[in-house]
Tab-separated table of C-alpha atoms in Angstrom:
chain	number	residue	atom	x	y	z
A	1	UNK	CA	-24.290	11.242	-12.005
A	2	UNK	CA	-22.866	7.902	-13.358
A	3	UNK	CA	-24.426	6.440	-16.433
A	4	UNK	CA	-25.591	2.765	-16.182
A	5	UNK	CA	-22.678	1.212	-14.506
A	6	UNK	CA	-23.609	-2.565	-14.490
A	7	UNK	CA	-21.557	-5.801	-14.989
A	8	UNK	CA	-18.664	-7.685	-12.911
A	9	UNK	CA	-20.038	-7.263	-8.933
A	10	UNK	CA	-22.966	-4.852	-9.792
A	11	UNK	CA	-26.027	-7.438	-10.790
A	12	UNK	CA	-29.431	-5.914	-11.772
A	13	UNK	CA	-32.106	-8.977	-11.135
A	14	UNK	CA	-34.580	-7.429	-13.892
A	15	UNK	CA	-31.019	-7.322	-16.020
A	16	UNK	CA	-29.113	-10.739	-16.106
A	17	UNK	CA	-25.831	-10.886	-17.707
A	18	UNK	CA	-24.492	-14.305	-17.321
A	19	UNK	CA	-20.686	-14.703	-17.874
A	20	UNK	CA	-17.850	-16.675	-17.480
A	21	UNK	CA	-15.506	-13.622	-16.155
A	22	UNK	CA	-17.488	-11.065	-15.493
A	23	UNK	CA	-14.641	-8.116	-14.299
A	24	UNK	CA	-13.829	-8.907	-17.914
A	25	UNK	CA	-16.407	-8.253	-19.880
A	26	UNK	CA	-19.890	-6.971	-21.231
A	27	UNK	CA	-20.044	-4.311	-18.321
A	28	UNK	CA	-20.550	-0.161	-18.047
A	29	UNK	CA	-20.060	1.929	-21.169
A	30	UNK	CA	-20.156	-1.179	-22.950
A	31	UNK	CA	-24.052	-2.367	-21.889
A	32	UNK	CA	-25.217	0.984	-22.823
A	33	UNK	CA	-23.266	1.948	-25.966
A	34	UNK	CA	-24.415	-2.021	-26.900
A	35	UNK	CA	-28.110	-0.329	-26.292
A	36	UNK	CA	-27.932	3.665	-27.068
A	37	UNK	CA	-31.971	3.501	-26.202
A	38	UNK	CA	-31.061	2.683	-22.562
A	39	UNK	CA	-28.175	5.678	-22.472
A	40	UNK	CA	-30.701	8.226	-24.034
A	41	UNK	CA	-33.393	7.396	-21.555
A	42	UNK	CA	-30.732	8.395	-18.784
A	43	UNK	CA	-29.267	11.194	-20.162
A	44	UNK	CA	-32.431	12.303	-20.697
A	45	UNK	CA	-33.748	12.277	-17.341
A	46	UNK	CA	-30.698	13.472	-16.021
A	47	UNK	CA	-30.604	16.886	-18.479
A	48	UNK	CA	-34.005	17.151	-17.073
A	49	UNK	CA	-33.551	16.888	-13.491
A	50	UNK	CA	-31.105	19.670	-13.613
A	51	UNK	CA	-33.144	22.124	-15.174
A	52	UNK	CA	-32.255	25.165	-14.388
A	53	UNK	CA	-29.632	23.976	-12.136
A	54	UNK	CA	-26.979	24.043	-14.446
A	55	UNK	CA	-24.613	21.374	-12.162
A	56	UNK	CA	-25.260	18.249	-13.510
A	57	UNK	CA	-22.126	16.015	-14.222
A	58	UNK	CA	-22.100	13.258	-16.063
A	59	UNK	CA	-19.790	10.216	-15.337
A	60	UNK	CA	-19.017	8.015	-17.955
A	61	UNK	CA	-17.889	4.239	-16.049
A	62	UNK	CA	-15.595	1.546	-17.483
A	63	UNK	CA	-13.988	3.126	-20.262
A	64	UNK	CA	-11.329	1.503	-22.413
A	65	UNK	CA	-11.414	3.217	-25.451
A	66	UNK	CA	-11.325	7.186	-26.453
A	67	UNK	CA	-13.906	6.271	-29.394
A	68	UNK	CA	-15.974	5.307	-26.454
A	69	UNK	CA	-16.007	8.384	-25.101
A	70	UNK	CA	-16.634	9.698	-28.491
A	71	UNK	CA	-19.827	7.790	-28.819
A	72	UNK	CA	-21.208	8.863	-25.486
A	73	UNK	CA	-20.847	12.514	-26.278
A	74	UNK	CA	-22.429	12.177	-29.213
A	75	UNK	CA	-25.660	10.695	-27.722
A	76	UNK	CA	-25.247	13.235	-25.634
A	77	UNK	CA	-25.297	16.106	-27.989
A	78	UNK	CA	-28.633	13.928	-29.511
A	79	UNK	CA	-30.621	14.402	-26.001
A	80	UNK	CA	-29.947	17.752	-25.446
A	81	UNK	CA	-30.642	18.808	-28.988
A	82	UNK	CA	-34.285	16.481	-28.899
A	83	UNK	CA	-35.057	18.218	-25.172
A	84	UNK	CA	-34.690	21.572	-27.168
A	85	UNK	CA	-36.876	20.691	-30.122
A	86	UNK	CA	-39.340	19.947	-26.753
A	87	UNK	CA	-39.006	22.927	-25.380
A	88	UNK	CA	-36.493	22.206	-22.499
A	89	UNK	CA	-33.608	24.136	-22.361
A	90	UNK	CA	-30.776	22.765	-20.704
A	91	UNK	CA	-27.227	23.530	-20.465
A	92	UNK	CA	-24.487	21.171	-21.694
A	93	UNK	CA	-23.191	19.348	-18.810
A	94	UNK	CA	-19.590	18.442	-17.318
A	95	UNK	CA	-18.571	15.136	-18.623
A	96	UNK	CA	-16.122	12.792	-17.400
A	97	UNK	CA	-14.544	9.562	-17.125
A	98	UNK	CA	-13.763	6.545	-14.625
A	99	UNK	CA	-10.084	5.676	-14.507
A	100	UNK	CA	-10.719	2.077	-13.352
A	101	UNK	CA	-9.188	0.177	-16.785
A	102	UNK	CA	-5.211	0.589	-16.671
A	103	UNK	CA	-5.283	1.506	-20.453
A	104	UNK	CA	-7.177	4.827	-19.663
A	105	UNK	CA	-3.931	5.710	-18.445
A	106	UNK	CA	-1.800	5.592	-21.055
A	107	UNK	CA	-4.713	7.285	-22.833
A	108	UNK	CA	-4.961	10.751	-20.307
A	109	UNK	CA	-3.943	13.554	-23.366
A	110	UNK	CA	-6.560	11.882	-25.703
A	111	UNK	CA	-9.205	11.753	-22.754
A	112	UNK	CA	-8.293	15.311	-20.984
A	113	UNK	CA	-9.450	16.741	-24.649
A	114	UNK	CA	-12.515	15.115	-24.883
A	115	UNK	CA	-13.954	15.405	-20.942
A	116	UNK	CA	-13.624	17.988	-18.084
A	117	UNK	CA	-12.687	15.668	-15.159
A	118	UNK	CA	-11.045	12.127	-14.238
A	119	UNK	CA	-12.500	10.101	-11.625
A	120	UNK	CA	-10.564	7.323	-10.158
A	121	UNK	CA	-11.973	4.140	-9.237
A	122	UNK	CA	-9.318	2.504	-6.815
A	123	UNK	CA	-10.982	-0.850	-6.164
A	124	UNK	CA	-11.182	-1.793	-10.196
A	125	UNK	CA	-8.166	-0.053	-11.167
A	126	UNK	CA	-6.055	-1.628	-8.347
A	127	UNK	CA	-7.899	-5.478	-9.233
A	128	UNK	CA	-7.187	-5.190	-13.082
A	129	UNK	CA	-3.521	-3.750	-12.602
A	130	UNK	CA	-2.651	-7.039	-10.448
A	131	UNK	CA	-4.968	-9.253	-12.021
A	132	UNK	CA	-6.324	-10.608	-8.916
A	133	UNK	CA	-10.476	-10.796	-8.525
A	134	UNK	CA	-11.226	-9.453	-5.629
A	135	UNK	CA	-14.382	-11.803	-5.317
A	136	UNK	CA	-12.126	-15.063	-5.682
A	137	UNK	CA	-11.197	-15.756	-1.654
A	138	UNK	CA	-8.084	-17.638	-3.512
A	139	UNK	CA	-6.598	-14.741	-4.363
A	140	UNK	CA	-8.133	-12.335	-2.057
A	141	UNK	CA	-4.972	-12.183	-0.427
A	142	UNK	CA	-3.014	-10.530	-3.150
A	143	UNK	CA	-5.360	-7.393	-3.576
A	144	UNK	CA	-4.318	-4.638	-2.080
A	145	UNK	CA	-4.567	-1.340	-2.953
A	146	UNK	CA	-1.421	0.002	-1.235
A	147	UNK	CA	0.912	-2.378	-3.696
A	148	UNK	CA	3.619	0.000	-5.115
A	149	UNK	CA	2.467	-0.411	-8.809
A	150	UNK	CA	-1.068	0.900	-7.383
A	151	UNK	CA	0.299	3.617	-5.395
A	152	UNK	CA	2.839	4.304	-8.735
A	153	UNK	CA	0.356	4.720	-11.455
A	154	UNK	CA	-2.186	7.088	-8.776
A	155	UNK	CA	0.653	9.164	-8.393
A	156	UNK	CA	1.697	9.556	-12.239
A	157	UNK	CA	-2.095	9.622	-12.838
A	158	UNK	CA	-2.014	12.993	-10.246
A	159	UNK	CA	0.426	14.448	-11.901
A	160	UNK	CA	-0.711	14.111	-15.191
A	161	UNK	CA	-4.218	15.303	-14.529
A	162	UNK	CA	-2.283	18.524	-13.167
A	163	UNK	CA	-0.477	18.965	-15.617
A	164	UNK	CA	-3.335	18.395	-18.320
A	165	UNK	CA	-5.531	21.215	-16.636
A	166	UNK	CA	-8.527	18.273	-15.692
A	167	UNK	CA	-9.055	17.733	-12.033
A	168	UNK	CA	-9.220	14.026	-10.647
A	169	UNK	CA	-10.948	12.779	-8.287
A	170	UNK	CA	-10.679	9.068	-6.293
A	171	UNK	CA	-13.392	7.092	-4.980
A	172	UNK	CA	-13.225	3.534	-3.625
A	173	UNK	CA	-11.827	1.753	-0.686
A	174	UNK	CA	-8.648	3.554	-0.501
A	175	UNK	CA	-10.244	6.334	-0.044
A	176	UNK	CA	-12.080	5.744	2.994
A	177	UNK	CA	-9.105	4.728	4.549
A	178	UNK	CA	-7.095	6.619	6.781
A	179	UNK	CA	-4.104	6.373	5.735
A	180	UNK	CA	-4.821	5.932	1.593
A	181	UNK	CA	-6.404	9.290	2.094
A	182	UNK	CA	-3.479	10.826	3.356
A	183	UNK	CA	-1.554	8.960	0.714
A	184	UNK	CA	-4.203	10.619	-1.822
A	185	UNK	CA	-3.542	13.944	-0.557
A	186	UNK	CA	0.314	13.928	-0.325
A	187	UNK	CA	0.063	13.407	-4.354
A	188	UNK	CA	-1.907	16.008	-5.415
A	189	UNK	CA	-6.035	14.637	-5.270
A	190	UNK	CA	-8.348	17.470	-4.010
A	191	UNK	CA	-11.677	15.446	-4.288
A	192	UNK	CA	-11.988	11.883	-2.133
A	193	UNK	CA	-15.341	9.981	-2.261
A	194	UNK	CA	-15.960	7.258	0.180
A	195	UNK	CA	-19.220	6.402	2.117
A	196	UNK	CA	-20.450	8.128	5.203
A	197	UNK	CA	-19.078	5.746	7.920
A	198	UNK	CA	-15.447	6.332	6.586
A	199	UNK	CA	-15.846	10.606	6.555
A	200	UNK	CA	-14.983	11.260	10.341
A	201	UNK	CA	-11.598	9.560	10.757
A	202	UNK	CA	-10.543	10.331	7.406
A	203	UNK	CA	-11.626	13.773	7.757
A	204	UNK	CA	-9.726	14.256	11.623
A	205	UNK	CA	-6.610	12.647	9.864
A	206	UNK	CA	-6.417	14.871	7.113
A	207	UNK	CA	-6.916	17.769	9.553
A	208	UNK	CA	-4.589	16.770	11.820
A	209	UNK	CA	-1.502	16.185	8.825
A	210	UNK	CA	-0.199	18.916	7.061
A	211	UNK	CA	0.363	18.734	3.430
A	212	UNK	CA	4.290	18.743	3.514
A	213	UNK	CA	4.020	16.072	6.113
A	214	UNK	CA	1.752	13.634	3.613
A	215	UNK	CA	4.177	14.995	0.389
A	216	UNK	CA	6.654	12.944	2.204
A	217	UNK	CA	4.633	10.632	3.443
A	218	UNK	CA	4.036	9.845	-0.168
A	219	UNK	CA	7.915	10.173	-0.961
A	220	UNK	CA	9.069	7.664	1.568
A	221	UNK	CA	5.949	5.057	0.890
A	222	UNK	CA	7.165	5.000	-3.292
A	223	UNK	CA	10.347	3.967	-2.133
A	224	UNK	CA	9.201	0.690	-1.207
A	225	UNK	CA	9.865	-1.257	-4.222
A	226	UNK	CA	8.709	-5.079	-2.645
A	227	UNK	CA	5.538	-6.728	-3.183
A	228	UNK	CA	2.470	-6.047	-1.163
A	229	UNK	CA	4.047	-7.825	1.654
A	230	UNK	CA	6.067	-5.245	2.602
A	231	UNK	CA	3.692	-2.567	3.095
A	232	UNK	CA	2.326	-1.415	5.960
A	233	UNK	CA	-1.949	-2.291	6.243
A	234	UNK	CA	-3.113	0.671	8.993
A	235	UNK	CA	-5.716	0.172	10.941
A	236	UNK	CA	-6.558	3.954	12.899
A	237	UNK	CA	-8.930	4.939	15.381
A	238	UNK	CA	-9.477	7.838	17.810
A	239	UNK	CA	-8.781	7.198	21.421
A	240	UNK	CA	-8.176	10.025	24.365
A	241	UNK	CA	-7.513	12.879	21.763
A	242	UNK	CA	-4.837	10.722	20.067
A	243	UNK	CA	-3.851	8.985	17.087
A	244	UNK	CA	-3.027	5.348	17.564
A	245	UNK	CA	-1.950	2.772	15.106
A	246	UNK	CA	-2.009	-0.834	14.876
A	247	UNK	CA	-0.595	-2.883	12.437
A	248	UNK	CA	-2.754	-6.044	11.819
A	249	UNK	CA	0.171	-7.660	10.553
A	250	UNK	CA	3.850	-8.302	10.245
A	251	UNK	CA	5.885	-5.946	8.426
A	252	UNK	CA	8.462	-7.105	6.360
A	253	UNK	CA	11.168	-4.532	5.342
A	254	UNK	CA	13.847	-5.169	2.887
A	255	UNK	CA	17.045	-3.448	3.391
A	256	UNK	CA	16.302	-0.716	1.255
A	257	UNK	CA	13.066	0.020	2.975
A	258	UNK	CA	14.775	0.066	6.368
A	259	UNK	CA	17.354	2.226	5.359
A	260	UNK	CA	14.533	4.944	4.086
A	261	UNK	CA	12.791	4.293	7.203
A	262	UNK	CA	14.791	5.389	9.408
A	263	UNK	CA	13.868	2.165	11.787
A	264	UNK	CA	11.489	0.117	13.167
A	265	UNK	CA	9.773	-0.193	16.299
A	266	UNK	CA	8.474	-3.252	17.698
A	267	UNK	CA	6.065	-3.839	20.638
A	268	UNK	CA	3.405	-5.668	22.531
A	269	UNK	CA	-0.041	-3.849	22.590
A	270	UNK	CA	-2.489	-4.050	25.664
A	271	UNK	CA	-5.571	-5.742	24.956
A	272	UNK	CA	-7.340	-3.274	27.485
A	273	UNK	CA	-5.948	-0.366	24.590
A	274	UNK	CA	-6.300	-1.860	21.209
A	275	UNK	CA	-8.354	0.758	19.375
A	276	UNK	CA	-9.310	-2.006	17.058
A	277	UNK	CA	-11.836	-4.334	19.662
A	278	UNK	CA	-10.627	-6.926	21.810
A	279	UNK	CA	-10.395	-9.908	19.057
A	280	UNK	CA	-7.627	-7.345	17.185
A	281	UNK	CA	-6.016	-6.983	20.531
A	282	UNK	CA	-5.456	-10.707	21.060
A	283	UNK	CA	-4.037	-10.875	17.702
A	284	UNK	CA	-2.093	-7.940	17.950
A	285	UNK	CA	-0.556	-9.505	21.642
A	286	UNK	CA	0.350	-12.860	20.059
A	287	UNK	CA	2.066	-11.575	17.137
A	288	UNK	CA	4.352	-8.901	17.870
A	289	UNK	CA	2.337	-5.223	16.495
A	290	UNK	CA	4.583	-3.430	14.870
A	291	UNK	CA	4.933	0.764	13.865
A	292	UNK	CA	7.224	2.271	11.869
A	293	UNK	CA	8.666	5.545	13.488
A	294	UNK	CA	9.213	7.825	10.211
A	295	UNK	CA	9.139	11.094	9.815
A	296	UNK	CA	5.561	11.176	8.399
A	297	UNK	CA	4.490	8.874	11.133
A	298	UNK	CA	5.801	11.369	13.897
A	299	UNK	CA	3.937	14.336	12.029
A	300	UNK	CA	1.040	11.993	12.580
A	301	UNK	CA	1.520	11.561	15.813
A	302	UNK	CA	0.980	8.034	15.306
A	303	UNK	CA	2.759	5.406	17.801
A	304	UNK	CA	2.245	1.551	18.509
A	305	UNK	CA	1.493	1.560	22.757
């Protein structure tokens, strides 16, 4: 269970925080640490709730700071030693972190001694490391979550965590996607959490993809060293017992990337097969739909018809 996670695009009406850049500032650990009597009324409830349960999981969002976390386990310690003094008995619960704020990753040692698990959130962590607001349609444009310093620090940040003992999880919007998730999986994350809509294609492609085949799917992506431009934005969908992919837009490889690629493929795509609705499909006719035919595309199964 996350702790009050408030601030930037999560308003509470009966809560107002009114600021001039929200992403920025008085938001998650920092609301509640700013009012401990708010924290202790949730950690409360939540010790209680798993009475006798003994799974409860705590989830500590927007952390910057280790003395942060430091805090937080301290009230924590406070609840379950008042619940005793009550006469409830409750175990000491798992406690992690969000990695969402780009200095938590410099900070993974400190953290991995304090808490028993990482949990990623992509759509912060990817917004603060390019310092775009994904809110702002002027620079809309320039989030992505597959840019190569994204896909860069997740990978470190899986490799780390493994090496650190403390499993890591990744929720958000890369997640849910197809392709992120195989991404995701080729570097080492066991644990995905998206919402329910997303769970059937991401589950058939991870089924259909073995791990070796998303290891270097995750090789040959890191390799692409130009902006978000450059990589590919997947759109997949289930049709006749295949895989088929359709690239929404133009890909453009540098040299480099071409040479790691292997080549590209370019064709039209019927309207009648578009997996994507017809709309996509007229889009996808005009401009030309393109598919890159790597090895961890053909493992995939994955072709532009």
């Amino acid at each position: 269970m996350r702790t009050l996670d408030i601030g930037g695009d999560k308003d509470l009406p009966y809560f107002p925080i009114d600021e001039a850049n929200p992403f920025l500032g008085w938001r998650g650990i920092r609301v509640t640490l700013d009012h401990p009597e708010v924290l202790m009324v949730q950690l409360r409830a939540m010790l209680r709730a798993s009475q006798g349960l003994d799974n409860l999981q705590v989830l500590l969002p927007m952390v910057t700071n280790v003395s942060e976390v430091d805090d937080a386990l301290r009230l924590l310690e406070r609840a379950i030693s008042e619940l005793g003094e009550e006469g409830v008995s409750v175990a000491r619960p798992r406690v992690g972190v969000m990695i969402e704020v780009p200095a938590t990753l410099y900070q993974l040692e400190a953290l991995a001694r304090r808490v028993d698990f990482f949990s990623v959130g992509s759509n912060d962590l990817t917004q603060y490391l390019l310092a775009v607001d994904r809110n702002n349609p002027r620079v809309a444009e320039l989030y992505d979550a597959c840019h190569p310093a994204v896909l860069s620090a997740l990978s470190r940040l899986a490799v780390e965590s493994r090496e650190l003992g403390v499993p890591a999880s990744v929720c958000g919007e890369l997640a849910g996607d197809p392709a992120g998730a195989l991404l995701l999986m080729g570097m080492g994350f066991e644990a995905l959490s998206m919402n329910a809509p997303s769970l059937p294609k991401v589950r058939a492609a991870v089924r259909r993809v073995s791990l070796e085949a998303a290891q270097q799917l995750v090789e040959d992506t890191l390799l692409l060293d130009c902006p978000w431009r450059c990589v590919v934005i997947w759109t997949t969908a289930w049709e006749s017992g295949n895989w088929v992919t359709c690239c929404r837009r133009r890909i453009e490889l540098t040299r480099r990337s071409r040479a790691v690629i292997h080549g590209v493929r370019e064709s039209r795509l019927s309207p009648a097969r578009c997996p994507v609705g017809r709309s996509a499909a007229r889009r996808c006719r005009n401009d030309r739909c393109c598919a890159i035919r790597a090895r961890w595309w053909l493992a995939c199964r994955s072709r532009c018809r």
